[in-house]
GROMACS .gro file of C-alpha atoms in nm:
model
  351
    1UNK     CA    1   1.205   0.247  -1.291
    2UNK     CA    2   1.293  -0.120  -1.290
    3UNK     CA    3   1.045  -0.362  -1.096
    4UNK     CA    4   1.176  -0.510  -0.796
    5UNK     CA    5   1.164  -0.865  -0.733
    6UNK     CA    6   1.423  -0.907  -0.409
    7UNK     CA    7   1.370  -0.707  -0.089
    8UNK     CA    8   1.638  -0.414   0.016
    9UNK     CA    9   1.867  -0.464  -0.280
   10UNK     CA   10   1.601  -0.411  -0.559
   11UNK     CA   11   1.364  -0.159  -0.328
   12UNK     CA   12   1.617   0.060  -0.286
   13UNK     CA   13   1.775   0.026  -0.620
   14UNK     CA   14   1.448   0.197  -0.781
   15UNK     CA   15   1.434   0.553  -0.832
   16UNK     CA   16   1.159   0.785  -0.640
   17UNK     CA   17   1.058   1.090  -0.658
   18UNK     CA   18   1.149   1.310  -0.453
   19UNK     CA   19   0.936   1.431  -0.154
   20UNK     CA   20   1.151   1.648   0.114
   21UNK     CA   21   0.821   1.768   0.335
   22UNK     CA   22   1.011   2.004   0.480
   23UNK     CA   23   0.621   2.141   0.641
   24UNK     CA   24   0.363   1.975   0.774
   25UNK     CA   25   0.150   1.850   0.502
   26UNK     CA   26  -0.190   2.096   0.459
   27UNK     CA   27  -0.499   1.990   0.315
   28UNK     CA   28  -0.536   2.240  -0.010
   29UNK     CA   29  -0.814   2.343  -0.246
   30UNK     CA   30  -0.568   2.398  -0.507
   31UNK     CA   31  -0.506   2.296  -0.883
   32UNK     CA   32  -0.259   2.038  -0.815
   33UNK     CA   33  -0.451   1.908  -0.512
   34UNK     CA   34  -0.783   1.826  -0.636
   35UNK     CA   35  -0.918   1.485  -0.671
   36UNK     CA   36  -0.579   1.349  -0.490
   37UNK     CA   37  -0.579   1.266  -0.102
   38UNK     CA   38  -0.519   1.602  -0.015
   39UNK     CA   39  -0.829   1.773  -0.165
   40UNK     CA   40  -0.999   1.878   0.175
   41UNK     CA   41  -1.319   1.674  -0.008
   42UNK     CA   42  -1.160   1.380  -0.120
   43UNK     CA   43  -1.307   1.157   0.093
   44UNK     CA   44  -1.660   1.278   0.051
   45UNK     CA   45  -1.581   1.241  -0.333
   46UNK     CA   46  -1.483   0.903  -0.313
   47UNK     CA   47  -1.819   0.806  -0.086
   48UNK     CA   48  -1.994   0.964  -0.404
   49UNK     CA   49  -1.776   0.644  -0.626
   50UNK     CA   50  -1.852   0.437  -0.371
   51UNK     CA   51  -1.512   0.387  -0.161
   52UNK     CA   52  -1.520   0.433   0.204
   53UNK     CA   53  -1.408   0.293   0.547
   54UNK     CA   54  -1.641   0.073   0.665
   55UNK     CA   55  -1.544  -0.040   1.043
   56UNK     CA   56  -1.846  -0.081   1.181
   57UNK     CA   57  -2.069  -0.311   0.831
   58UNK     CA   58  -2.033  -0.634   0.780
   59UNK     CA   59  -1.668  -0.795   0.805
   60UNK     CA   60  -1.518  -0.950   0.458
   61UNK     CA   61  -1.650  -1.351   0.433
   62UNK     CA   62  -1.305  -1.455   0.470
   63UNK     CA   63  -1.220  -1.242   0.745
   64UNK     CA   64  -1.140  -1.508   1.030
   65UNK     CA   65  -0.959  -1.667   0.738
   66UNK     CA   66  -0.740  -1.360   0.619
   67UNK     CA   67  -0.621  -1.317   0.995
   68UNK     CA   68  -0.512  -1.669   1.078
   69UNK     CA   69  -0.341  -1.662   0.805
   70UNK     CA   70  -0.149  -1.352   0.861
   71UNK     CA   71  -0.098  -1.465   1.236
   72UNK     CA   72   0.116  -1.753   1.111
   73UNK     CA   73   0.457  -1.720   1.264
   74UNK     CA   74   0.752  -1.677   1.036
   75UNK     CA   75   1.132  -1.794   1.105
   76UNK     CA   76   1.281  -1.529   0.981
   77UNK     CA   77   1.122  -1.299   1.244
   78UNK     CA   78   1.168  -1.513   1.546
   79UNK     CA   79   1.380  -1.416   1.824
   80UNK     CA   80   1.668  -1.636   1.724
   81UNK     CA   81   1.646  -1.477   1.340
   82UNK     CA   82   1.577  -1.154   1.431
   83UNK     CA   83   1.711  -1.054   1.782
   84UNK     CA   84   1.678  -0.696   2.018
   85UNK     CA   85   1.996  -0.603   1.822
   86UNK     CA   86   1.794  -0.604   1.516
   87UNK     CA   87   1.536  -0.425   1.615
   88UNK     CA   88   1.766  -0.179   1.753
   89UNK     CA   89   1.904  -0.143   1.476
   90UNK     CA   90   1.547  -0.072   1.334
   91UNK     CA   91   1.477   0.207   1.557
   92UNK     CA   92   1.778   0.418   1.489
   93UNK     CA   93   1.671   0.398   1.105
   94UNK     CA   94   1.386   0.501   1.224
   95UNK     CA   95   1.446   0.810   1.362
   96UNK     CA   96   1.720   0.896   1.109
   97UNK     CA   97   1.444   0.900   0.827
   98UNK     CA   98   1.329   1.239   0.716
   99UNK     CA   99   1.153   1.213   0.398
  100UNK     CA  100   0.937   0.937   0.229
  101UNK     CA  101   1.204   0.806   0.066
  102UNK     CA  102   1.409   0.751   0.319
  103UNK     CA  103   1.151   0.650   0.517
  104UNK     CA  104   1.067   0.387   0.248
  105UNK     CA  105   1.423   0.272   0.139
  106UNK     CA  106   1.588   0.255   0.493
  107UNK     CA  107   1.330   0.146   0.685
  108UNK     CA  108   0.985  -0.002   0.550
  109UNK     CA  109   1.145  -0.225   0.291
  110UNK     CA  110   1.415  -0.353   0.479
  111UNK     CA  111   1.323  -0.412   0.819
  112UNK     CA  112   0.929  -0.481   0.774
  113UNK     CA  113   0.894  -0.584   0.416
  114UNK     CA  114   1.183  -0.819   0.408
  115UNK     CA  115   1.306  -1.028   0.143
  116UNK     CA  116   1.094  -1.131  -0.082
  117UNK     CA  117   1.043  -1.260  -0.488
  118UNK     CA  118   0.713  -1.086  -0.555
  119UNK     CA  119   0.700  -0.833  -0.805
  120UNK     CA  120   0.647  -0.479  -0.711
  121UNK     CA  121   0.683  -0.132  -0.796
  122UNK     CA  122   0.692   0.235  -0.667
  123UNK     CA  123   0.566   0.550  -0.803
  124UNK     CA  124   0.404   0.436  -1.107
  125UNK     CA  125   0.108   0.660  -1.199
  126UNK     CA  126  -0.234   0.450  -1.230
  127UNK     CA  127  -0.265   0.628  -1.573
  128UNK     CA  128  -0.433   0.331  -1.781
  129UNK     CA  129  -0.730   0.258  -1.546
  130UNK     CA  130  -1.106   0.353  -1.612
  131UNK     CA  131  -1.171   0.683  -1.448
  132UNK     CA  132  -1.442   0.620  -1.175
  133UNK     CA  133  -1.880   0.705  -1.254
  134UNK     CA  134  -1.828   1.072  -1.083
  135UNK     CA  135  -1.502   1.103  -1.305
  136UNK     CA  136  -1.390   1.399  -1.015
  137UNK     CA  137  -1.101   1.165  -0.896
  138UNK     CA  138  -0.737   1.196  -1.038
  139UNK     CA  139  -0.485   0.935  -1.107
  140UNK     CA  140  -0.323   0.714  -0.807
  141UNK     CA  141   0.039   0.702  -0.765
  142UNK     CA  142   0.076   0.446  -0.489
  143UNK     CA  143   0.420   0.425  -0.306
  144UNK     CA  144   0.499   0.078  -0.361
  145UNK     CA  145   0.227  -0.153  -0.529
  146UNK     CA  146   0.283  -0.546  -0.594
  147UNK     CA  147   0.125  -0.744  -0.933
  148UNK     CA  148   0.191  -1.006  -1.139
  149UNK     CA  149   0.434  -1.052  -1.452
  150UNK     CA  150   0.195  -0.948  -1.747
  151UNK     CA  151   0.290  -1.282  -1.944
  152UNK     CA  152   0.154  -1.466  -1.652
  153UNK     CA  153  -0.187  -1.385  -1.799
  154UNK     CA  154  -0.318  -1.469  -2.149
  155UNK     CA  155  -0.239  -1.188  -2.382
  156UNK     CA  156  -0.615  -1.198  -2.496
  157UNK     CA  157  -0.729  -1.115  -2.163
  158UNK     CA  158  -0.499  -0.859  -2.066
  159UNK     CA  159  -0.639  -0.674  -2.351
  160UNK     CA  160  -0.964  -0.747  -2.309
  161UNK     CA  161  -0.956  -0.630  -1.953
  162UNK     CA  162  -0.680  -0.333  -1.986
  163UNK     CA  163  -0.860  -0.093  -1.861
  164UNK     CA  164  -0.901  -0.293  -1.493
  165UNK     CA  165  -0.612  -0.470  -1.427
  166UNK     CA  166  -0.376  -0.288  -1.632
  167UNK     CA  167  -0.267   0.028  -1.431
  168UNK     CA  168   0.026   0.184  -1.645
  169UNK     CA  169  -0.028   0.297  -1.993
  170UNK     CA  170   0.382   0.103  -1.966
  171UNK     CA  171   0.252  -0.253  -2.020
  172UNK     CA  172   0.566  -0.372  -1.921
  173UNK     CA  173   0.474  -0.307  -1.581
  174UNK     CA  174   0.325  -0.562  -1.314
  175UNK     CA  175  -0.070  -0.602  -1.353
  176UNK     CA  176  -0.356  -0.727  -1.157
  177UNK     CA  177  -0.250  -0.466  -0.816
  178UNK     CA  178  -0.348  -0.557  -0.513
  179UNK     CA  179  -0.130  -0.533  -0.275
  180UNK     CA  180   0.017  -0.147  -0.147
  181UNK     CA  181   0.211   0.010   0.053
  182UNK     CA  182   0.187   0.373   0.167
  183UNK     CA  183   0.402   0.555   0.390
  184UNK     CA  184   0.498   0.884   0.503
  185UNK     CA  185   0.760   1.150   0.648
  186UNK     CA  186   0.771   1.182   1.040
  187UNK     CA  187   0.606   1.552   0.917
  188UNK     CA  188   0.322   1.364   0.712
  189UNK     CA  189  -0.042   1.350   0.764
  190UNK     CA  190  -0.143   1.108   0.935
  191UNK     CA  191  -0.498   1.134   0.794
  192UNK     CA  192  -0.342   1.206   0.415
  193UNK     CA  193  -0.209   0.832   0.471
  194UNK     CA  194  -0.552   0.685   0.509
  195UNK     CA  195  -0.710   0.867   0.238
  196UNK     CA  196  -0.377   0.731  -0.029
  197UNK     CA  197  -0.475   0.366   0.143
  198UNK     CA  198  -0.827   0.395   0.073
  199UNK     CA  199  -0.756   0.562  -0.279
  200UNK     CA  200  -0.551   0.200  -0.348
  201UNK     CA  201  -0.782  -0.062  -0.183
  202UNK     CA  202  -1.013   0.110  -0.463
  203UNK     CA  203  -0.839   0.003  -0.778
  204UNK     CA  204  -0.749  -0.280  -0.599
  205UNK     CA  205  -1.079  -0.373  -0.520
  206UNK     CA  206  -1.178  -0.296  -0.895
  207UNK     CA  207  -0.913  -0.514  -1.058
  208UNK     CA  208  -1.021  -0.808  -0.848
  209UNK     CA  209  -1.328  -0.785  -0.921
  210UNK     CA  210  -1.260  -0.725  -1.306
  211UNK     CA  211  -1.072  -1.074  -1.354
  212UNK     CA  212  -1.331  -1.275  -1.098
  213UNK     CA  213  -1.609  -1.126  -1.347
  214UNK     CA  214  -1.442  -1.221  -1.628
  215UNK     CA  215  -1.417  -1.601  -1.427
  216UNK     CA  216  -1.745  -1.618  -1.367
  217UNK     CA  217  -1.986  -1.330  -1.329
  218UNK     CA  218  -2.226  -1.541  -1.090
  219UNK     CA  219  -1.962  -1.555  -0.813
  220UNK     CA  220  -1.758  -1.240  -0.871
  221UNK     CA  221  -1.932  -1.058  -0.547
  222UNK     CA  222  -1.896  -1.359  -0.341
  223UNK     CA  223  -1.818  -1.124  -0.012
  224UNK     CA  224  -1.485  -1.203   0.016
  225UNK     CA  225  -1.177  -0.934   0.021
  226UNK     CA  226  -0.895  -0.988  -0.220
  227UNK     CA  227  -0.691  -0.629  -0.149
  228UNK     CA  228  -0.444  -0.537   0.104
  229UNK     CA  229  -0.298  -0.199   0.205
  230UNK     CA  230  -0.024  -0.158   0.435
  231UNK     CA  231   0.058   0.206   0.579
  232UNK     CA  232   0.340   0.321   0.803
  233UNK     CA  233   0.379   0.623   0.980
  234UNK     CA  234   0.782   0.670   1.150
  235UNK     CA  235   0.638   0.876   1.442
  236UNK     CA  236   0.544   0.611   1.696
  237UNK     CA  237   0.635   0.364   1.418
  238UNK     CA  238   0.274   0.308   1.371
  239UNK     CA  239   0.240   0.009   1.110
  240UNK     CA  240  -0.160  -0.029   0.969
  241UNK     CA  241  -0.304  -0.290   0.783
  242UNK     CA  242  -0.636  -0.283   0.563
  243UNK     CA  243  -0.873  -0.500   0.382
  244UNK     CA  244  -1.102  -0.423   0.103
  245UNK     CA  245  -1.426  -0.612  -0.006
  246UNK     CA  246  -1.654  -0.539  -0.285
  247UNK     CA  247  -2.048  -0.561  -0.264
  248UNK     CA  248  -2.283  -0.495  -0.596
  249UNK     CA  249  -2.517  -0.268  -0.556
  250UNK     CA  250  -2.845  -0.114  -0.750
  251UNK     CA  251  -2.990   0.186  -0.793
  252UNK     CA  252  -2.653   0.415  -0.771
  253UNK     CA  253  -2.474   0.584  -1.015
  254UNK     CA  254  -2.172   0.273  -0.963
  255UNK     CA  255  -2.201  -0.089  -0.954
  256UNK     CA  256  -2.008  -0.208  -0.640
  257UNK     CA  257  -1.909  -0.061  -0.365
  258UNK     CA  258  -1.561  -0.100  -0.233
  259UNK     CA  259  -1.505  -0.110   0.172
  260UNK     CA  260  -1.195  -0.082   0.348
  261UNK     CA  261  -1.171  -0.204   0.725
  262UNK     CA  262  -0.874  -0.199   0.956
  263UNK     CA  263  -0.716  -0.540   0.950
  264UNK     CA  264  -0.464  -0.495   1.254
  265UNK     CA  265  -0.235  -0.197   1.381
  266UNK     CA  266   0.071  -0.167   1.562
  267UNK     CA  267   0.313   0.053   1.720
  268UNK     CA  268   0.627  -0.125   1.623
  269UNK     CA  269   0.862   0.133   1.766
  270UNK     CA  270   0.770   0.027   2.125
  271UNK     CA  271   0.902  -0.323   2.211
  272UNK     CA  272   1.056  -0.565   1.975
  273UNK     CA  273   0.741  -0.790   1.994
  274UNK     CA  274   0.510  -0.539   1.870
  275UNK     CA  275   0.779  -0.531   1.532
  276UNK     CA  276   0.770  -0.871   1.517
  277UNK     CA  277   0.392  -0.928   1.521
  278UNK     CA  278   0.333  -0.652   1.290
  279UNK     CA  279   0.609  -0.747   1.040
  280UNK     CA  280   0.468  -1.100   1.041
  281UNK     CA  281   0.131  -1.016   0.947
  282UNK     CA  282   0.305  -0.763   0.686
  283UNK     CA  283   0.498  -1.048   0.533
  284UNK     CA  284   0.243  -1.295   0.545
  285UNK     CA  285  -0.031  -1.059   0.378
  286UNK     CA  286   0.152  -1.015   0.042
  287UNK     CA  287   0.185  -1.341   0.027
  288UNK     CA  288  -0.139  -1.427   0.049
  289UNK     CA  289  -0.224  -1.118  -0.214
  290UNK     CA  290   0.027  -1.299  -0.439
  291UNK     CA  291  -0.165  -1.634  -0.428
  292UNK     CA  292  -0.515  -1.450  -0.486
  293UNK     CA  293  -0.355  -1.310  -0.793
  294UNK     CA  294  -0.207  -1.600  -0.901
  295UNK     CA  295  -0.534  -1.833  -0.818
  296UNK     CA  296  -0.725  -1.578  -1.055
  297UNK     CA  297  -0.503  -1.572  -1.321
  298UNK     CA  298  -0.501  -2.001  -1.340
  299UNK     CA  299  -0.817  -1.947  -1.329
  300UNK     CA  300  -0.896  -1.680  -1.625
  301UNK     CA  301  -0.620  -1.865  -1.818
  302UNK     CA  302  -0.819  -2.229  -1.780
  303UNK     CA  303  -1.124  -2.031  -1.869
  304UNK     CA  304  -1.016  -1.871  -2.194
  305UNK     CA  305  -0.857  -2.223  -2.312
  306UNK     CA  306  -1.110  -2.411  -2.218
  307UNK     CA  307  -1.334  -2.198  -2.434
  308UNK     CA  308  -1.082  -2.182  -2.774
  309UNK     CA  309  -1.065  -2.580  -2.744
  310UNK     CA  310  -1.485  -2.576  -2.738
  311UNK     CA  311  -1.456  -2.316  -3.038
  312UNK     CA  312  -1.220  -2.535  -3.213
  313UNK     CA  313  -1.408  -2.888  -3.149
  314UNK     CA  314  -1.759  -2.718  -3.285
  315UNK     CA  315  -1.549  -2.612  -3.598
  316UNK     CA  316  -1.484  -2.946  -3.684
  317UNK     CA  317  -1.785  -3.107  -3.576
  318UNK     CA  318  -1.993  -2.860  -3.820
  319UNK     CA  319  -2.084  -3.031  -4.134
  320UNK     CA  320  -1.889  -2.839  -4.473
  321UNK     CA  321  -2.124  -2.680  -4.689
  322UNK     CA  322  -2.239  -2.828  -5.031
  323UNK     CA  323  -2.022  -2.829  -5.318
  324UNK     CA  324  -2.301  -2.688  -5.625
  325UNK     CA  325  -2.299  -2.848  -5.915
  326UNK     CA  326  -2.199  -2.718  -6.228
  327UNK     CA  327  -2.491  -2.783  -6.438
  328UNK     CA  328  -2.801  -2.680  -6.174
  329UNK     CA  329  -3.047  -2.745  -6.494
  330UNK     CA  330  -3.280  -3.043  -6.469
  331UNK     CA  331  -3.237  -3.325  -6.723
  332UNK     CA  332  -3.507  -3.352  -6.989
  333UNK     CA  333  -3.597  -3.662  -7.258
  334UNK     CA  334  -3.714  -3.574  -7.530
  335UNK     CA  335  -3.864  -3.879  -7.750
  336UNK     CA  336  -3.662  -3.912  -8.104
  337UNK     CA  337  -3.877  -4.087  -8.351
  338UNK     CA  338  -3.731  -4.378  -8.520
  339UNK     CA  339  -3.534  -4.269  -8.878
  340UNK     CA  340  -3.806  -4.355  -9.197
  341UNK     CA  341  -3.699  -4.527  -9.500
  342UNK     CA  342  -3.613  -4.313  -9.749
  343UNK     CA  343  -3.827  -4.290 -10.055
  344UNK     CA  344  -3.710  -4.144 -10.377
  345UNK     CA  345  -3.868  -3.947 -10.590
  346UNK     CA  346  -4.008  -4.079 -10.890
  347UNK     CA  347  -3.962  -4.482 -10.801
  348UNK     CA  348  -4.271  -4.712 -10.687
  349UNK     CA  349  -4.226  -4.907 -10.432
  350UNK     CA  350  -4.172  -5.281 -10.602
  351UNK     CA  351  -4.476  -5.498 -10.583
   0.00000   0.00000   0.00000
């Protein structure tokens, strides 16, 4: 699968794999289903790693912040750029989606995702990041997911920090998640699709928190959330958005927890308002994810180069070591007496 970089025409150029949901989706204790969002204990085993909603604790530090910013209108979505023909048009893709990938091709992407030049993804399995303490939780394979271009970030830290920000073992593929999309068939769980957002704001959370540590680990946990998670569910057309904040902890068997909290919901089906409101906020929150990546990775970058030019400076600055010298042995005079006449054997001296 090729990353997509341009709305509709990239989105649903990528391949997916296939998921019919012919049923209604069952919660099972099976192989296959353990550890993933349906296991009927995933979320208590995620509480145990520390990832849980949280709607009623403390709101992220930049909470007022994250919704004014995602309230901010958007031309393309105003009535004159987007008219009741549009969303018409909307609402019989709507209803003519049957699967996840339909429901993703035909309708998320297009209508509610829009255009757009960030990088993102869909169905890549999370198979390169740390497992989590209780080690009971499987790989994620988000729907959509949006990073950054690996090259963005020093090569040094990438590696340094693979295991975090890196999510396919395919390092070609865009780092540093945090922004996701989940969706589902008109058949799906409705519940299923909460536990897959939560299961993302995770290793989003974790990444973020990765890179900021790697900044500065003084501030990492500064309160603030850096993840977003958008769901959408074609019965009702019910469109969900979520933030997730980390907060360190002591005296549990993981270091942070990570807290997701309904941002805003709509159902967009209803009136053409509702779309527009939601699709705004949609629009406006991964682009907001993409400057939180991209403010990180300046940042990291900076950090690393400032530190090679200190290296380099003290290099030069050190003093060279003494040459030794080649003879190490102290110098010694020795007195030479003066040279005596000579005196011949059998002469007298003369008188």
């Amino acid at each position: 699968m090729k990353r997509s970089q341009s709305g509709l025409a990239k989105q649903a150029g990528s391949a997916k794999r296939p998921r019919t949901e012919s049923s209604y989706q069952t919660f099972s204790s099976g192989p296959s289903k353990l550890g993933t969002a349906y296991d009927p204990a995933f979320e208590q085993k995620f509480k145990d790693n520390g990832v849980f909603m949280d709607s009623s604790g403390p709101k992220p530090n930049n909470w007022t912040d994250i919704q004014t910013r995602l309230a901010r209108p958007r031309r393309s979505l105003s009535p004159t750029q987007f008219p009741d023909s549009e969303f018409a048009k909307f609402q019989q893709a709507n209803e003519k989606a049957t699967t996840e990938t339909t429901t993703m091709t035909d309708v998320f992407f297009p209508y509610l995702a829009g255009t757009t030049n960030i990088l993102s993804e869909k169905d890549v399995v999370f198979n390169n990041l740390q497992d989590w303490p209780m080690k009971n939780i499987k790989h994620v394979t988000p729907d959509s997911y949006d990073g950054s271009d690996p090259s963005d970030l020093r090569p040094e830290i990438r590696e340094m920090l693979s295991e975090s920000i890196e999510p396919s073992t395919d390092k070609s593929r865009p780092i540093l998640a945090n922004g996701f999309d989940e969706v589902k068939a008109p058949k799906g769980s409705s519940f299923v699709l909460q536990q897959q957002a939560l299961r993302d704001g995770g290793e989003g959370g974790r990444a973020m928190i990765a890179i900021r540590t790697y900044i500065n680990p003084e501030t990492a946990y500064d309160g603030n959330a850096y993840t977003m998670i958008a769901t959408y569910h074609p019965v009702g057309g019910v469109l969900t958005l979520y933030a997730v904040h980390a907060v360190a902890v002591t005296g549990k068997p993981y270091p942070a927890e990570y807290r997701m909290r309904t941002l805003n919901a709509w159902i967009i089906q209803l009136a053409p308002e509702a779309f527009r409101q939601g699709a705004t906020w949609l629009r406006n929150g991964r682009d907001l994810m993409k400057e939180y990546r991209d403010e990180h990775i300046a940042l990291a970058n900076n950090k690393f180069q400032t530190q090679q030019a200190a290296a380099a400076d003290q290099a030069v600055q050190a003093p060279s070591p003494a040459q030794p010298l080649a003879n190490t042995q102290p110098h010694v005079l020795v007195a030479v007496p003066p040279p005596q006449p000579a005196n011949r054997k059998g002469l007298r001296p003369r008188k």
